[in-house]
Each structure stands twice: as C-alpha cells, then as structure tokens.
XYZ file of C-alpha atoms in Angstrom:
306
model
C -18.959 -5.621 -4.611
C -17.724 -3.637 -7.578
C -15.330 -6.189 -8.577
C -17.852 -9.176 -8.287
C -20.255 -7.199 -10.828
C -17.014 -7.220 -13.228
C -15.004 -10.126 -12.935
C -18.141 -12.430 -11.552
C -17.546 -14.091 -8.236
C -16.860 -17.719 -9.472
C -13.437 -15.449 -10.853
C -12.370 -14.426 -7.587
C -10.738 -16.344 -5.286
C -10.818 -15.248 -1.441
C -9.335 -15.829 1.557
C -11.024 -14.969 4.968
C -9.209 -17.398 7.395
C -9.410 -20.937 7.627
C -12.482 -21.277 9.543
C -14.941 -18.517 7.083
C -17.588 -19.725 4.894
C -16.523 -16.600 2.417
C -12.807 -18.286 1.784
C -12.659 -20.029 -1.415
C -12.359 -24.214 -1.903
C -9.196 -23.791 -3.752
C -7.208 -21.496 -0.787
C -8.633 -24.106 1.769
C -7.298 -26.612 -0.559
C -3.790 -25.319 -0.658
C -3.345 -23.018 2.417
C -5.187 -24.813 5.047
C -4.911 -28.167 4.432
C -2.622 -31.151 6.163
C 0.084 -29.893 4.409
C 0.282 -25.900 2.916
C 1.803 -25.555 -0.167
C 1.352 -21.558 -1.590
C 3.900 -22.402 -4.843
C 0.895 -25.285 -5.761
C -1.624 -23.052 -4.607
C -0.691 -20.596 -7.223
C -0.197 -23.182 -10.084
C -4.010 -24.345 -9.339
C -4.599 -20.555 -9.475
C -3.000 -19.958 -12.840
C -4.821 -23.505 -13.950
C -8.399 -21.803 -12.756
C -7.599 -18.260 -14.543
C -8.957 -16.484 -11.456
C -8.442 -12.667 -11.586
C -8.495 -11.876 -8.467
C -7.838 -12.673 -4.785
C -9.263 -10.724 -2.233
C -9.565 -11.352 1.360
C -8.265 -9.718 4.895
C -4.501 -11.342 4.759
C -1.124 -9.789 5.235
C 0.525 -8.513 2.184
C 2.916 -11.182 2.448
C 0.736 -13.667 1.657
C 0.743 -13.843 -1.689
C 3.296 -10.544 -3.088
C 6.244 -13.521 -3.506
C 3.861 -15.472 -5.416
C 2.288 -13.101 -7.921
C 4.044 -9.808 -7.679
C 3.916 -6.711 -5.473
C 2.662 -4.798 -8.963
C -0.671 -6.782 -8.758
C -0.850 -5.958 -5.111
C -3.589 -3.448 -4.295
C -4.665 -2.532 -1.162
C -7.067 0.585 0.461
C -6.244 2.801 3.712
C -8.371 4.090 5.604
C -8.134 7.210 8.537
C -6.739 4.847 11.801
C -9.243 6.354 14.136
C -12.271 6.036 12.033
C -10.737 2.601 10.998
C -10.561 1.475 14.204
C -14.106 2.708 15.315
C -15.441 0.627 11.808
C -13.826 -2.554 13.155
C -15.303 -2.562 16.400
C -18.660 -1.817 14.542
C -18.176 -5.179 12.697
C -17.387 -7.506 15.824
C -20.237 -5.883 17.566
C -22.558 -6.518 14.420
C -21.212 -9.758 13.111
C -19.014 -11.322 16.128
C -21.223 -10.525 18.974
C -18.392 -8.990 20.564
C -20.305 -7.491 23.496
C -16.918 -5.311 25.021
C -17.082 -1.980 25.257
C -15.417 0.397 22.482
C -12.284 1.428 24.768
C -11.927 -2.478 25.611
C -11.882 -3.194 21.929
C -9.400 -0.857 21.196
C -7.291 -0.817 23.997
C -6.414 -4.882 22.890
C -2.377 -4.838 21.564
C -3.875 -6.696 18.869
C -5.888 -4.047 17.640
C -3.299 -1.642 17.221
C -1.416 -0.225 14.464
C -3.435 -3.177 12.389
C -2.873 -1.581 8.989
C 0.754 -1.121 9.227
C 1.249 -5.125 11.044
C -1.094 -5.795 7.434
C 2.028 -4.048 5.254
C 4.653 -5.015 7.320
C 8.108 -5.923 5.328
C 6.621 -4.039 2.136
C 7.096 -0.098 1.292
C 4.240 1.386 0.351
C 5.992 3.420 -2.407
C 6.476 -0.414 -4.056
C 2.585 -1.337 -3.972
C 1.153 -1.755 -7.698
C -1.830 0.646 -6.123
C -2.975 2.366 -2.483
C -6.444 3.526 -2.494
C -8.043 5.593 0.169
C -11.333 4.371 1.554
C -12.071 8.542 1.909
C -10.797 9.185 -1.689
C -12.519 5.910 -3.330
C -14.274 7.163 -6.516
C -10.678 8.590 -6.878
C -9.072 5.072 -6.173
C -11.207 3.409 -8.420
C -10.043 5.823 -11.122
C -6.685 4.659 -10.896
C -7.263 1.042 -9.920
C -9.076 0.857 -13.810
C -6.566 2.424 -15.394
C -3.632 0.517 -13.383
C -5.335 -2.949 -14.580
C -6.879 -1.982 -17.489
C -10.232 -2.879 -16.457
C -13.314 -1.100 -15.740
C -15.114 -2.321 -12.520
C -18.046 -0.019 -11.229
C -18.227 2.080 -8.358
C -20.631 0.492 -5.225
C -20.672 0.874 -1.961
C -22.390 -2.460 -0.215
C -19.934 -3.540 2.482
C -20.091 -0.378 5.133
C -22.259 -0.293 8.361
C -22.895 3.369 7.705
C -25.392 5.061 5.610
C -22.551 6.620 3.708
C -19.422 5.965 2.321
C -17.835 9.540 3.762
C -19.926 9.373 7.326
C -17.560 10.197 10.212
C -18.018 7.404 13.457
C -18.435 10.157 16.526
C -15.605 9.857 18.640
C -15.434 11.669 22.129
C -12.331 13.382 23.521
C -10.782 11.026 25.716
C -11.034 8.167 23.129
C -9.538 9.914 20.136
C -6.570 11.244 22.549
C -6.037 7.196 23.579
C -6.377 6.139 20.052
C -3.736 8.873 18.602
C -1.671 7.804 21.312
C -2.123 3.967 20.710
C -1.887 4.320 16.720
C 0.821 6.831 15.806
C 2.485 4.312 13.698
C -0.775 3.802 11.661
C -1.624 7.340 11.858
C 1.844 8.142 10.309
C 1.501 4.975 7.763
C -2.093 6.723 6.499
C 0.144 10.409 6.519
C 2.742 9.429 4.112
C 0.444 6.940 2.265
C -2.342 10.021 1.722
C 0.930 11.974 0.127
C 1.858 9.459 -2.557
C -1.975 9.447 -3.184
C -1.954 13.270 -4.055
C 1.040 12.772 -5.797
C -0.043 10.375 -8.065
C -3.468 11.346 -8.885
C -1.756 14.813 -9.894
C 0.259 12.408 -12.180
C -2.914 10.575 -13.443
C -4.769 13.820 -14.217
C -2.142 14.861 -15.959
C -1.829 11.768 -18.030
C 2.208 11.401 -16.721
C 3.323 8.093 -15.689
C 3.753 6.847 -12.204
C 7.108 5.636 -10.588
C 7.382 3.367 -7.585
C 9.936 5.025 -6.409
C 11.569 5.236 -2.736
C 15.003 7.047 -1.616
C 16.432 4.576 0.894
C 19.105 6.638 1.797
C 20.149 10.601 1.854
C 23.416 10.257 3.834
C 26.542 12.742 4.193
C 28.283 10.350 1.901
C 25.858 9.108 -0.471
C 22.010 9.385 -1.732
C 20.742 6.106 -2.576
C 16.806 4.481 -3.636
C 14.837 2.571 -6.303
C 12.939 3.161 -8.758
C 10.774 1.500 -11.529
C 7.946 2.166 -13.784
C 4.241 1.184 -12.727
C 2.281 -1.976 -14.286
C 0.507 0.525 -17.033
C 3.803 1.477 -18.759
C 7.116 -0.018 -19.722
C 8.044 -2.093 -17.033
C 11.198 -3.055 -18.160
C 12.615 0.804 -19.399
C 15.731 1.989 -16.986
C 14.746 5.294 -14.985
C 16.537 8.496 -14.979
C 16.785 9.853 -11.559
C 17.964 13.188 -10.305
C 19.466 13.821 -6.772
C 18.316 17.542 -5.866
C 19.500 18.992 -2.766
C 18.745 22.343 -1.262
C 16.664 23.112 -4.600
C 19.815 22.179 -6.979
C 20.259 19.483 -8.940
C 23.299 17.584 -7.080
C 23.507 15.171 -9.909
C 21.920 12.846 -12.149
C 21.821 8.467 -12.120
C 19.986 5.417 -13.958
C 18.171 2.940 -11.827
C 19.984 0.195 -13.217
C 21.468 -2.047 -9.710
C 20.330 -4.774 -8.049
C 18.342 -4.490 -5.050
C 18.539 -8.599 -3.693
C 15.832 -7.298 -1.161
C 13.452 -6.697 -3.271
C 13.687 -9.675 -4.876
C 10.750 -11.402 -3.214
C 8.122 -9.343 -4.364
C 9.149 -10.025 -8.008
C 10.134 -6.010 -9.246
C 10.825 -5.126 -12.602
C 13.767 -5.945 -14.361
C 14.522 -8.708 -12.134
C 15.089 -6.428 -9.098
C 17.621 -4.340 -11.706
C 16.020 -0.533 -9.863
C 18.332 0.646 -7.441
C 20.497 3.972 -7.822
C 23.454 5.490 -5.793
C 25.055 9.059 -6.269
C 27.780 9.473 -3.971
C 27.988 13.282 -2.873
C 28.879 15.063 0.156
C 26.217 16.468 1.931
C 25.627 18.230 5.909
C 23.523 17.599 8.645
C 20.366 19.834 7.590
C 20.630 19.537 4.174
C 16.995 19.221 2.341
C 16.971 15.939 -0.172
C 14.746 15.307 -2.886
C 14.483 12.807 -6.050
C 12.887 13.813 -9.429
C 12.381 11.416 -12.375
C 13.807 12.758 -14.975
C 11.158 12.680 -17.948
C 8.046 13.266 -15.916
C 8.858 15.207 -12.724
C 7.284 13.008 -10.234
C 9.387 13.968 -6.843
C 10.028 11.584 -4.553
C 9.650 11.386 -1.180
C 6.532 13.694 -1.913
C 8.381 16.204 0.233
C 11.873 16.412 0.834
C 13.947 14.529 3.480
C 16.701 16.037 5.890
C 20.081 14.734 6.275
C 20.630 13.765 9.636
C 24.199 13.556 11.670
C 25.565 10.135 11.291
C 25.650 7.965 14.323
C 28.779 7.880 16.416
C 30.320 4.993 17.542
C-alpha cells in the first residue's frame, strides 16, 4: 500500500486479530499475550518509533493511547461495503454462504458504525471516503505532513470506483438492515464536502460538534485540527433562524472527551444560554474562518415531558 511505499513496512505496526500472520510481533507481544497490557504496548511503540498502526480494530483500541487527532479512518457506501466484504470471505475465507446469508448475519450489520462506536466523527483527526480517495489522500498529506502516494492494490475489483451489481430485493434488505450505517456514511460524506471546501480554500479545519440546541441553551465543542494551533481558544457563533443569536469561546471542560486526549486538555466546550422554540433552525460558525457546523442546520425539538 501507499503508506508501506512511504513509511516502509518494518515502520508500521498492524493489528489483524490475534490469530493473522499480517499482525505485527510487537501487538501480539502486548495485546495478545498471557497478560494484555495497551499502556506498555504503547511505551514499546514509542521505544520502536513506528509511524503507523494500521489494522481492522475498533477505534477504541488505541484513540486513549495516542490521541483521537492521529486517528484516521476511511468510509465507504454501506451497500457496496457490505457487497466488498462478502467478496473477501468468499475469496480469502472460503466462506461458501450465499450473499443474502452473509449479510443477513446481525454481525454483519451496521459494521462501520459498531467500528466508531463511543467516538463522534466530527472529533476524528481525518475521515476519508473510499469513493473520494485521491481526495482523502489530499488531506491525509497535508493533515500529517507527509506525502504518501496514491495506489490502489488491496480491492477485488478492477477499479477503485467499480460499483458491485446489486439486484432489487437485496439492496431494499440491505437499506433496511443498515440505516444506521447508511446514515453514519450521510453525515460523514457532509463533513467531507465541508472540509475539502475548507482545504481548497486553504482555511483551517475545526473539529467541531454542537451537542446541544435546546429551548434553554445551545451547547458543543470545538478545537483546531492537528495542522494548526492546537492549543488557540475558538470563537464560536450561535446563529439561529439566519441571525447571529450570540457569540462564545470554546474554553470549558468537556471530562468526556477526556479519553481520546483533545486539545487543551479537553478545555473545548461552549454554552450560550438563549431562549429558543420548537422549530427553530440552529447553526454554529467559527468565527475567523466560517466553517458551519453541523454542515446543515439542526431543529429545535419540544423538550420531553415528564
């Protein structure tokens, strides 16, 4: 891969599962041995001045152990996702199943979202699109300040962009089996647009997330991304309806975010209390650049009753 050609494999460390010839000595070491231990796992990383792990894992893995602005991960379309996977076991496991068999398995459901689970994807250093890639590389070099090459080994399809065919019945079951992936890719494909707008305009990126747009209160988090200053305060503005409601640093602690090692020592968060209605549209805007987040604005619902 790309990365390999860069960095040189004996620089990457993987992880593949316990039991795959791919995973590297030093994860077995650490993470599958008699007795686990990720905090001396990444001390022997730092020791080996690896520059990369790679691997199929959760993102939880390793975000509390080296950041969740080193974390990079790619999306792909669910449906052609799913159709790719069962590709692989066919090819690689000898799965011999059929296609709706494969996919009709709980476990092979809503598989990139279970991957992301207990992470926003507005806080991920970088989310590339397998369908966008050249694009995703573009950023990923300038995120990192590196410069690996575009290539396009691992796919079981002459190209990168060729569509799996999928008949009727099997992309209704799959929408219907996958809407939480298929919404994950939505909003995921939306922070992509806006932030490639951002890099061809040369603007800095945000991670940036409103947690709350309440009749009471507008509330989020917000920090630079790994190419700028990390450690600079954001300006935030609360717009609602199309007017600016108010304006707020992004300067209080968010404990939950904590674990995956944030800026400013978790220092991002911003409230404006204001008094809004059921209906009313709510959007963010960082004050020096622009960038608007959510990428499109989010409705103030009627608070429960009790």
């Amino acid at each position: 891969m790309g990365a390999e050609k860069y960095f040189s494999s004996e620089r990457i460390v993987y992880d593949y599962g316990k039991n795959s010839d791919t995973t590297s000595a030093l994860v077995k070491a650490y993470l599958y041995g008699d007795a686990p231990d990720s905090w001396q796992f990444r001390q022997a990383l730092l020791a080996e001045k690896a520059d990369m792990i790679g691997g199929h894992v959760r993102i939880g893995r390793f975000v509390s152990l080296l950041g969740v602005g080193s974390t990079i991960t790619f999306l792909r379309e669910p449906l052609q996702r799913v159709a790719s996977e069962y590709a692989h076991f066919v090819r690689h496991n000898g799965y011999k199943g059929s296609f709706k068999e494969f996919y009709s398995d709980p476990k092979m459901h809503n598989r990139q979202l279970k991957a992301l689970q207990g992470v926003n994807t507005e806080a991920i250093g970088l989310i590339g699109l397998t369908e966008r890639y050249p694009e995703s590389l573009e950023m990923l070099n300038k995120h990192f300040g590196i410069n690996i090459p575009r290539r396009e080994d691992n796919q079981g399809k002459p190209k990168l962009n060729a569509q799996h065919q999928l008949d009727k019945e099997d992309v209704a079951a799959l929408k219907r089996l996958n809407k939480r992936d298929i919404a994950l890719y939505q909003h995921a494909t939306a922070l992509f647009e806006s932030r490639y707008a951002m890099f061809k305009s040369d603007q800095p990126w945000a991670h940036a997330r409103l947690v709350e747009a309440s009749t009471k209160r507008v509330s989020g988090w917000a920090w630079w991304a790994g190419e700028n200053n990390s450690d600079e305060p954001l300006d935030i503005e609360v717009w609602v309806n199309d007017e600016l409601a108010g304006s707020v640093r992004a300067v209080e602690l968010r404990p939950e975010l904590c674990r995956l090692l944030p800026p400013r020592g978790g220092h991002v968060g911003f409230h404006l209390p204001v008094k809004l209605s059921a209906g009313d549209r709510v959007q963010c805007r960082v004050t020096s650049t622009g960038q608007r987040f959510p990428p499109t604005p989010r409705r103030v619902v009627e608070p429960a009753k009790s």
